[in-house]
Short mmCIF file of C-alpha atoms in Angstrom, two decimals:
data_model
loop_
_atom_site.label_atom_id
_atom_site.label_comp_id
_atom_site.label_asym_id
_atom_site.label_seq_id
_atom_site.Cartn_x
_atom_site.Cartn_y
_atom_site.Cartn_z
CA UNK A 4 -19.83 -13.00 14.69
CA UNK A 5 -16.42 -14.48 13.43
CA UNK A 6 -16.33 -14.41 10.03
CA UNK A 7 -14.01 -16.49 7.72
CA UNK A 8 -13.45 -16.92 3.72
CA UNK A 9 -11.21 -19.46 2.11
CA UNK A 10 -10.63 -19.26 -1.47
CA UNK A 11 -8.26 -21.70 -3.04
CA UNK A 12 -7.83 -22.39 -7.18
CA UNK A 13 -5.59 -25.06 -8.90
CA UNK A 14 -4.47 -25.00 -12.28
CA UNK A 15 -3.08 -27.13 -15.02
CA UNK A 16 0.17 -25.57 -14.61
CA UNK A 17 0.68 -26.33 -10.84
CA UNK A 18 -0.82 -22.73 -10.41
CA UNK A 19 -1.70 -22.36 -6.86
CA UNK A 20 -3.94 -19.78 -5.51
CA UNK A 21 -4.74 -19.78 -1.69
CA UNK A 22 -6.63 -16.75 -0.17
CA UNK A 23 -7.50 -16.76 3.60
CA UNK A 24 -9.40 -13.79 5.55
CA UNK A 25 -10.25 -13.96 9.12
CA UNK A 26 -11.44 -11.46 11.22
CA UNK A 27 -12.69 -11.60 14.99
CA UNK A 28 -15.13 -9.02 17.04
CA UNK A 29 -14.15 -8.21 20.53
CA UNK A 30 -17.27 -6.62 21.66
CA UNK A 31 -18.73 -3.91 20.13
CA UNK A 32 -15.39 -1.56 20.25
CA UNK A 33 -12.55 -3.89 19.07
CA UNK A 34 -12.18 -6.30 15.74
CA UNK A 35 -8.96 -8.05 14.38
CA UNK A 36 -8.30 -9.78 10.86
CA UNK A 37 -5.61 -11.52 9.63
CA UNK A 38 -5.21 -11.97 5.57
CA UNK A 39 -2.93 -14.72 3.97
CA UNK A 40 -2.24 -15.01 0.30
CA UNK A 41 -0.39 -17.48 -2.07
CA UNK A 42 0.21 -17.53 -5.34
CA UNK A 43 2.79 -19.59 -7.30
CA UNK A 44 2.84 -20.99 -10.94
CA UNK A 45 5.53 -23.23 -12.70
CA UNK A 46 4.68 -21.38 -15.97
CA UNK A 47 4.53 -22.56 -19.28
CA UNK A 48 8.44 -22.28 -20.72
CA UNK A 49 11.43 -23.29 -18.34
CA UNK A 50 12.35 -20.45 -15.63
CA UNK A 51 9.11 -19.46 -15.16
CA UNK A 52 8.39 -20.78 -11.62
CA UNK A 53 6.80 -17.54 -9.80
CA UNK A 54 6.23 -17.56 -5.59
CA UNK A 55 4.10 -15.18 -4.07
CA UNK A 56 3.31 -14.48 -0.26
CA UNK A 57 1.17 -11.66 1.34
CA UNK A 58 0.57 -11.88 4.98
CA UNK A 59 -1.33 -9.03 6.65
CA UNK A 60 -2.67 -8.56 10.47
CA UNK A 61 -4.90 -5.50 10.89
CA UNK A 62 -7.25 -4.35 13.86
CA UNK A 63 -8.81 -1.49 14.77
CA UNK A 64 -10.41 -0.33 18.57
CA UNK A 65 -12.16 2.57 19.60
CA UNK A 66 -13.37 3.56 23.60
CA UNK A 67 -17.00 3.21 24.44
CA UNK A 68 -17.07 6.89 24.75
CA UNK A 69 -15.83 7.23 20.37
CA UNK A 70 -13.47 9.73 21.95
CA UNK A 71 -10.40 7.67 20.97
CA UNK A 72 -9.79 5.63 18.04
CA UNK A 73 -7.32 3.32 16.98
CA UNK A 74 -6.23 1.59 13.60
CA UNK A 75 -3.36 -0.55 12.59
CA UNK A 76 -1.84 -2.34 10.16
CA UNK A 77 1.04 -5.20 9.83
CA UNK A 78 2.32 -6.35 6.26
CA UNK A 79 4.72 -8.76 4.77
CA UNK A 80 4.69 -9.63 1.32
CA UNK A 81 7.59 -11.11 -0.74
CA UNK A 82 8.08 -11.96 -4.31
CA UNK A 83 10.23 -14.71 -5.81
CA UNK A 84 9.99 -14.88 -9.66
CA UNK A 85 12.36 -16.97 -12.09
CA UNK A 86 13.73 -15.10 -15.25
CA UNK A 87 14.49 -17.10 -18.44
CA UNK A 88 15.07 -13.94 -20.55
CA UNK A 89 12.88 -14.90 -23.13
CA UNK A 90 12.79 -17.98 -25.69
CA UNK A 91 15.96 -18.22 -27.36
CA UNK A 92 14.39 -18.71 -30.80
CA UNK A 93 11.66 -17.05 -31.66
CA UNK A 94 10.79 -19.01 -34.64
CA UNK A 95 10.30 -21.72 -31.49
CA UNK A 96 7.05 -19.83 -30.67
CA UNK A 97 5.07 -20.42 -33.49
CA UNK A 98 6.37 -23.62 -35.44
CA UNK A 99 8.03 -25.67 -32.53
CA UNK A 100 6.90 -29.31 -33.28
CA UNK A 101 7.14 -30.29 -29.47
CA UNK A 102 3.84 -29.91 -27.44
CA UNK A 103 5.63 -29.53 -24.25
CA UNK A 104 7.47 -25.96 -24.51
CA UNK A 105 9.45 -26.83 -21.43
CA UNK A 106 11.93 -28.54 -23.54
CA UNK A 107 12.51 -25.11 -25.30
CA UNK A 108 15.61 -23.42 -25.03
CA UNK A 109 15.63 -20.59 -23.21
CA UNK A 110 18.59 -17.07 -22.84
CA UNK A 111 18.70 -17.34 -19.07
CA UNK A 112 18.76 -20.69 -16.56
CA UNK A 113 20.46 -18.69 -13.68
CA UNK A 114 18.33 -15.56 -12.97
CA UNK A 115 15.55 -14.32 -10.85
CA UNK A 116 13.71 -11.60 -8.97
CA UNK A 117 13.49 -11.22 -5.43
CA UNK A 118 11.19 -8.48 -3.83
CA UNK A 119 10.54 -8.12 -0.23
CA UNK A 120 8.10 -4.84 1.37
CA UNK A 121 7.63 -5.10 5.56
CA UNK A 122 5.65 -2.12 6.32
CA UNK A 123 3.65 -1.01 9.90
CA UNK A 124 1.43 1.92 10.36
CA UNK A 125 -0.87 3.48 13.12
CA UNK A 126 -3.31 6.01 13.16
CA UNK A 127 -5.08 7.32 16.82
CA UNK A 128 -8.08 9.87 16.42
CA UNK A 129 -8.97 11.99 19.81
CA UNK A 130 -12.34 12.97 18.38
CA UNK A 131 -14.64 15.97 19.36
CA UNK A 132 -18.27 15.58 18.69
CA UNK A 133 -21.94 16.24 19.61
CA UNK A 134 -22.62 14.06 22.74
CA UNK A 135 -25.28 11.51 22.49
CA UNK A 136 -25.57 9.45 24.99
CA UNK A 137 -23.88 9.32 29.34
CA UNK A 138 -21.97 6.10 29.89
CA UNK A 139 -21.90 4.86 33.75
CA UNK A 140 -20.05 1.70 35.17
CA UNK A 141 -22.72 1.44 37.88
CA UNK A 142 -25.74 2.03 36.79
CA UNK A 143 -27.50 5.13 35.30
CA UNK A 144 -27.26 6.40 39.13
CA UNK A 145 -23.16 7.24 38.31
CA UNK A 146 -22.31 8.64 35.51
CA UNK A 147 -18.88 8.09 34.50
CA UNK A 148 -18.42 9.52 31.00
CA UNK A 149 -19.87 10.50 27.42
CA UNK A 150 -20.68 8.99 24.10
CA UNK A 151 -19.68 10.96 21.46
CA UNK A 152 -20.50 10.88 17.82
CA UNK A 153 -16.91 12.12 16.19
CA UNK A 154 -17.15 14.92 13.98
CA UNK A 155 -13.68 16.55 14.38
CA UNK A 156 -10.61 14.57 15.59
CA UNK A 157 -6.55 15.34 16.14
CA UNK A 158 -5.15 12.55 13.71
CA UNK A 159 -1.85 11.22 14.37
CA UNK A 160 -0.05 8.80 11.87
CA UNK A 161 3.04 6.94 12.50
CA UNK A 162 4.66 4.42 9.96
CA UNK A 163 7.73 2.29 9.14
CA UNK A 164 8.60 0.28 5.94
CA UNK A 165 11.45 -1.54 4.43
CA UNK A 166 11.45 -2.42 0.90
CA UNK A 167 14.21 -4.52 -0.96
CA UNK A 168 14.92 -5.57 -4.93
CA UNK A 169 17.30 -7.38 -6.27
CA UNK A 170 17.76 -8.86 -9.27
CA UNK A 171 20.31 -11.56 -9.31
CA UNK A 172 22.21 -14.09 -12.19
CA UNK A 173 24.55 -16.83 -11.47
CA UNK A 174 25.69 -17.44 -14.76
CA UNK A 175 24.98 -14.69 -17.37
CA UNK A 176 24.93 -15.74 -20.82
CA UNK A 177 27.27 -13.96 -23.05
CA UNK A 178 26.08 -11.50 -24.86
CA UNK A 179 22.87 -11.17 -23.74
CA UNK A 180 22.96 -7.87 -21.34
CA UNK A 181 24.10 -5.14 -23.54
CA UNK A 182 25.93 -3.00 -21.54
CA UNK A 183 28.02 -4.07 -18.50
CA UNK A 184 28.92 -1.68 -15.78
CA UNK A 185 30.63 -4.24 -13.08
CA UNK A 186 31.10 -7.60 -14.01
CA UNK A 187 30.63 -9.80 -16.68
CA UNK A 188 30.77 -13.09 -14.25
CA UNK A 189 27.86 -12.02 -12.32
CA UNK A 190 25.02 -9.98 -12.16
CA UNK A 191 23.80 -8.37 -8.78
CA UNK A 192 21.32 -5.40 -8.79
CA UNK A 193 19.54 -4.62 -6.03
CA UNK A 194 17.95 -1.36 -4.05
CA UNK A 195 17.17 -0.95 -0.91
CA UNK A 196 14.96 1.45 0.71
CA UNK A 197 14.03 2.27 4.57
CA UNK A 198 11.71 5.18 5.53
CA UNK A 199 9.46 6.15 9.17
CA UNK A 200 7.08 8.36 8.57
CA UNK A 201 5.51 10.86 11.67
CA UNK A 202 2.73 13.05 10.73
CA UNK A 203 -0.24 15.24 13.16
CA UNK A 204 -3.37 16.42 11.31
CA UNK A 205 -6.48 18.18 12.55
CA UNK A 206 -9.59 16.32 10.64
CA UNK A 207 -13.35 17.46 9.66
CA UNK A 208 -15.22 14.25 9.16
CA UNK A 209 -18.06 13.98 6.34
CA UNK A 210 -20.82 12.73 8.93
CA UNK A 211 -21.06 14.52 11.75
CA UNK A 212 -24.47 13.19 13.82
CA UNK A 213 -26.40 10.01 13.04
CA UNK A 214 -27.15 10.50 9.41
CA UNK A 215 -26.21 13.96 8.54
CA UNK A 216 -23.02 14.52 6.29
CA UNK A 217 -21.43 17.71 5.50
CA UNK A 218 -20.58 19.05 2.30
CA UNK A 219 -17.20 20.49 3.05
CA UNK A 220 -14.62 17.67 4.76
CA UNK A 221 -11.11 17.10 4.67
CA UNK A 222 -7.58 17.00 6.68
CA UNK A 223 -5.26 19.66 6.90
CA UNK A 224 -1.43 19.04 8.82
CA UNK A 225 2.40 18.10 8.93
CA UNK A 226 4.44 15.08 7.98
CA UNK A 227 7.53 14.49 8.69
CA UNK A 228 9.41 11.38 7.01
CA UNK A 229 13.28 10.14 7.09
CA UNK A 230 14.99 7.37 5.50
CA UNK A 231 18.18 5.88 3.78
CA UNK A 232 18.05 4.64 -0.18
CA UNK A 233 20.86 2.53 -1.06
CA UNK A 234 21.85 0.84 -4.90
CA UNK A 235 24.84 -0.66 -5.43
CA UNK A 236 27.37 1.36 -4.26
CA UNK A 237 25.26 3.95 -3.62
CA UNK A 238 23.89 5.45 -0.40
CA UNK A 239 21.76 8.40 0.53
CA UNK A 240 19.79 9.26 3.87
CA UNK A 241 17.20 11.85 3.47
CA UNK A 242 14.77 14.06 6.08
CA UNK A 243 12.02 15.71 4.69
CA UNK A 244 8.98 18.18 6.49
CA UNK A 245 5.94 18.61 4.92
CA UNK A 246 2.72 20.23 5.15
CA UNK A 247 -0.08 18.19 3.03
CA UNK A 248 -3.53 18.06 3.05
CA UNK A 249 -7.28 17.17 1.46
CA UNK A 250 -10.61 19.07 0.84
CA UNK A 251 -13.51 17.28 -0.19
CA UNK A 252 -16.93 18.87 -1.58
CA UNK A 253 -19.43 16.16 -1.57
CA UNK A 254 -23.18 17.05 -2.08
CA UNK A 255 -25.97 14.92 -2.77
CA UNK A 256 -27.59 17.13 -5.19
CA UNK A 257 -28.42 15.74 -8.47
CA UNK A 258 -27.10 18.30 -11.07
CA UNK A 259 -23.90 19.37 -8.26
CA UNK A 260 -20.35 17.08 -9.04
CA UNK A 261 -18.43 16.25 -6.52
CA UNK A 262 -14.87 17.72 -5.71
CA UNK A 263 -11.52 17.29 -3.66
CA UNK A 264 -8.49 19.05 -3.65
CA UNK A 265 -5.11 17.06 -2.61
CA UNK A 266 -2.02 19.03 -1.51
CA UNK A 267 1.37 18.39 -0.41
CA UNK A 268 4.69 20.43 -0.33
CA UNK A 269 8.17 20.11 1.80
CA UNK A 270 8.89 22.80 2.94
CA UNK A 271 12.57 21.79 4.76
CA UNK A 272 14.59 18.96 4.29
CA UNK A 273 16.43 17.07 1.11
CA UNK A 274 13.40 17.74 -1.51
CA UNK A 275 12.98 20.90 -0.48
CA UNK A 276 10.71 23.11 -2.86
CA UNK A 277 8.76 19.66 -4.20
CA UNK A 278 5.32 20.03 -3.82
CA UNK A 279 1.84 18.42 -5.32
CA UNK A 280 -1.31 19.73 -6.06
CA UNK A 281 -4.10 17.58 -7.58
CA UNK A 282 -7.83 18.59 -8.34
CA UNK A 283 -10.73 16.39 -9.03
CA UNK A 284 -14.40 16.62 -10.35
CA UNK A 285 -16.51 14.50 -10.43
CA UNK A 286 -20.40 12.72 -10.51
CA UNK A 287 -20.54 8.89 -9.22
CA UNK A 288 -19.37 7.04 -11.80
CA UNK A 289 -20.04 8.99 -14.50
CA UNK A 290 -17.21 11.33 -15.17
CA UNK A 291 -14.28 12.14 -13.86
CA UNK A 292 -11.95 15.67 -14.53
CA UNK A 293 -8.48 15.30 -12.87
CA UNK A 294 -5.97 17.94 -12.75
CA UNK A 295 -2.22 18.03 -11.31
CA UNK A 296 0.63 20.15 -10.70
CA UNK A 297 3.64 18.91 -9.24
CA UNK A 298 7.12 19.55 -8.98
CA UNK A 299 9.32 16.52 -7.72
CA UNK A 300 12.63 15.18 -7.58
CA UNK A 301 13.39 11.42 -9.48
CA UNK A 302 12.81 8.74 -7.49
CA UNK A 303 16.29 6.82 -6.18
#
């Protein structure tokens, strides 16, 4: 069946919170959902009007044989956020004699944040598994092809994003930013980054017939991802090949914790010799032993 959930909250501040989910079966092999959020607030001091949006489109369809899988995902999401600077007194905090602290003086009345993330991915499985059942078009008198119940699969991933940041003031007030690189008029900060990611793994699922899970899962393959990073006056392009992966040790032995090892290193490209290595223990909710390795270049 369809299902739907609306969630909406107001607030004494003009706070707005609208959340919608839908989501819609196409038979028993293909569902889509779409997600819309909202969230804005006027705030409590002046400049601190904040505006929200998340839209997200998802789906996900798989043959009637489970031999081929298919999952994808759509995001926008931007991020508009006023920036006072902070109270301009801060004796005004605790023994202003106004109720309303909008009438407070503030350092900043031209400045705000502006984020903005677009991202796409989608992953195909061509699984391998033990068959269970003969599929026919016909009638059981013509068999056409298998059901399958995946226990291996040949996963390939494919994304794209574009992220943006800027920081922006119209009328900086003197004094107030510390150290000036540019200009004193104006203030303009903003990064930009764009990146498509390509990546083939061979994958060992954790159930592998109608209730039966292994103890010993995980993915094992190559990535490869490029992109440009710009700041300012600043521009770099980067290509990077990498070989990553992910074992998993799950048992459903009381006294035996669970355990997964994640692993990534590039082994060409522009961060050449960066790699990752993480290691985890752990028993339900319990307790938890984490330990990493890495070696990794700043981020832009």
């Amino acid at each position: 069946s369809p299902y739907t959930k609306i969630q909406l909250i107001l607030g004494q501040k003009q706070e707005l919170n609208i959340g919608i989910i839908h989501a819609h079966q196409f038979g028993d092999n293909c569902n889509v959902a779409l997600g819309f959020n909202r969230i804005r607030s006027a705030g409590f001091y002046q400049r601190q009007n904040t505006n929200n949006t998340n839209v997200n489109l998802n789906g996900w369809y798989r043959s009637p044989g489970r031999r081929y899988a298919l999952v994808t995902d759509l995001k926008w999401t931007t991020i508009d956020v006023q920036e006072n600077g902070g109270i301009a007194n801060d004796s005004d905090f605790l023994f202003r004699t106004q109720l309303d602290r909008r009438v407070v003086a503030v350092n900043l009345y031209a400045a705000e944040t502006r984020q903005q993330v677009r991202s796409a991915w989608v992953n195909q499985y061509w699984a391998f598994g033990e068959v269970i059942d003969t599929l026919s078009s016909f009638g059981d008198s013509l068999p056409t092809s298998t059901k399958i119940f995946p226990n291996c699969a040949i996963v390939h991933n494919v994304s794209i994003s574009d992220e943006s940041y800027v920081y922006q003031d119209d009328n900086p007030q003197s004094g107030f930013y510390p150290i000036i690189f540019k200009d004193s008029i104006q203030t303009l900060d903003s990064t930009n980054h764009w990146k498509l990611a390509n990546g083939l793994w061979i994958e060992r699922f954790q159930f592998y017939k109608e209730g039966q899970s292994r103890k010993l899962f995980g993915k094992v393959g190559l990535r490869h991802e490029l992109g440009t990073v710009s700041n300012d006056t600043i521009q770099t392009a980067y290509s990077n090949i990498l070989i990553d992966g992910i074992i998993n040790f799950n048992t459903s032995k009381k006294n035996i914790p669970e355990a997964n090892v994640t692993a990534w290193t590039v082994f060409n490209g522009y961060n050449k010799g960066d790699y990752f290595l993480s290691a985890r223990i752990g028993k339900d909710a319990n307790y938890e032993f984490v330990a990493e390795q890495k070696k990794q270049r700043p981020d832009f």
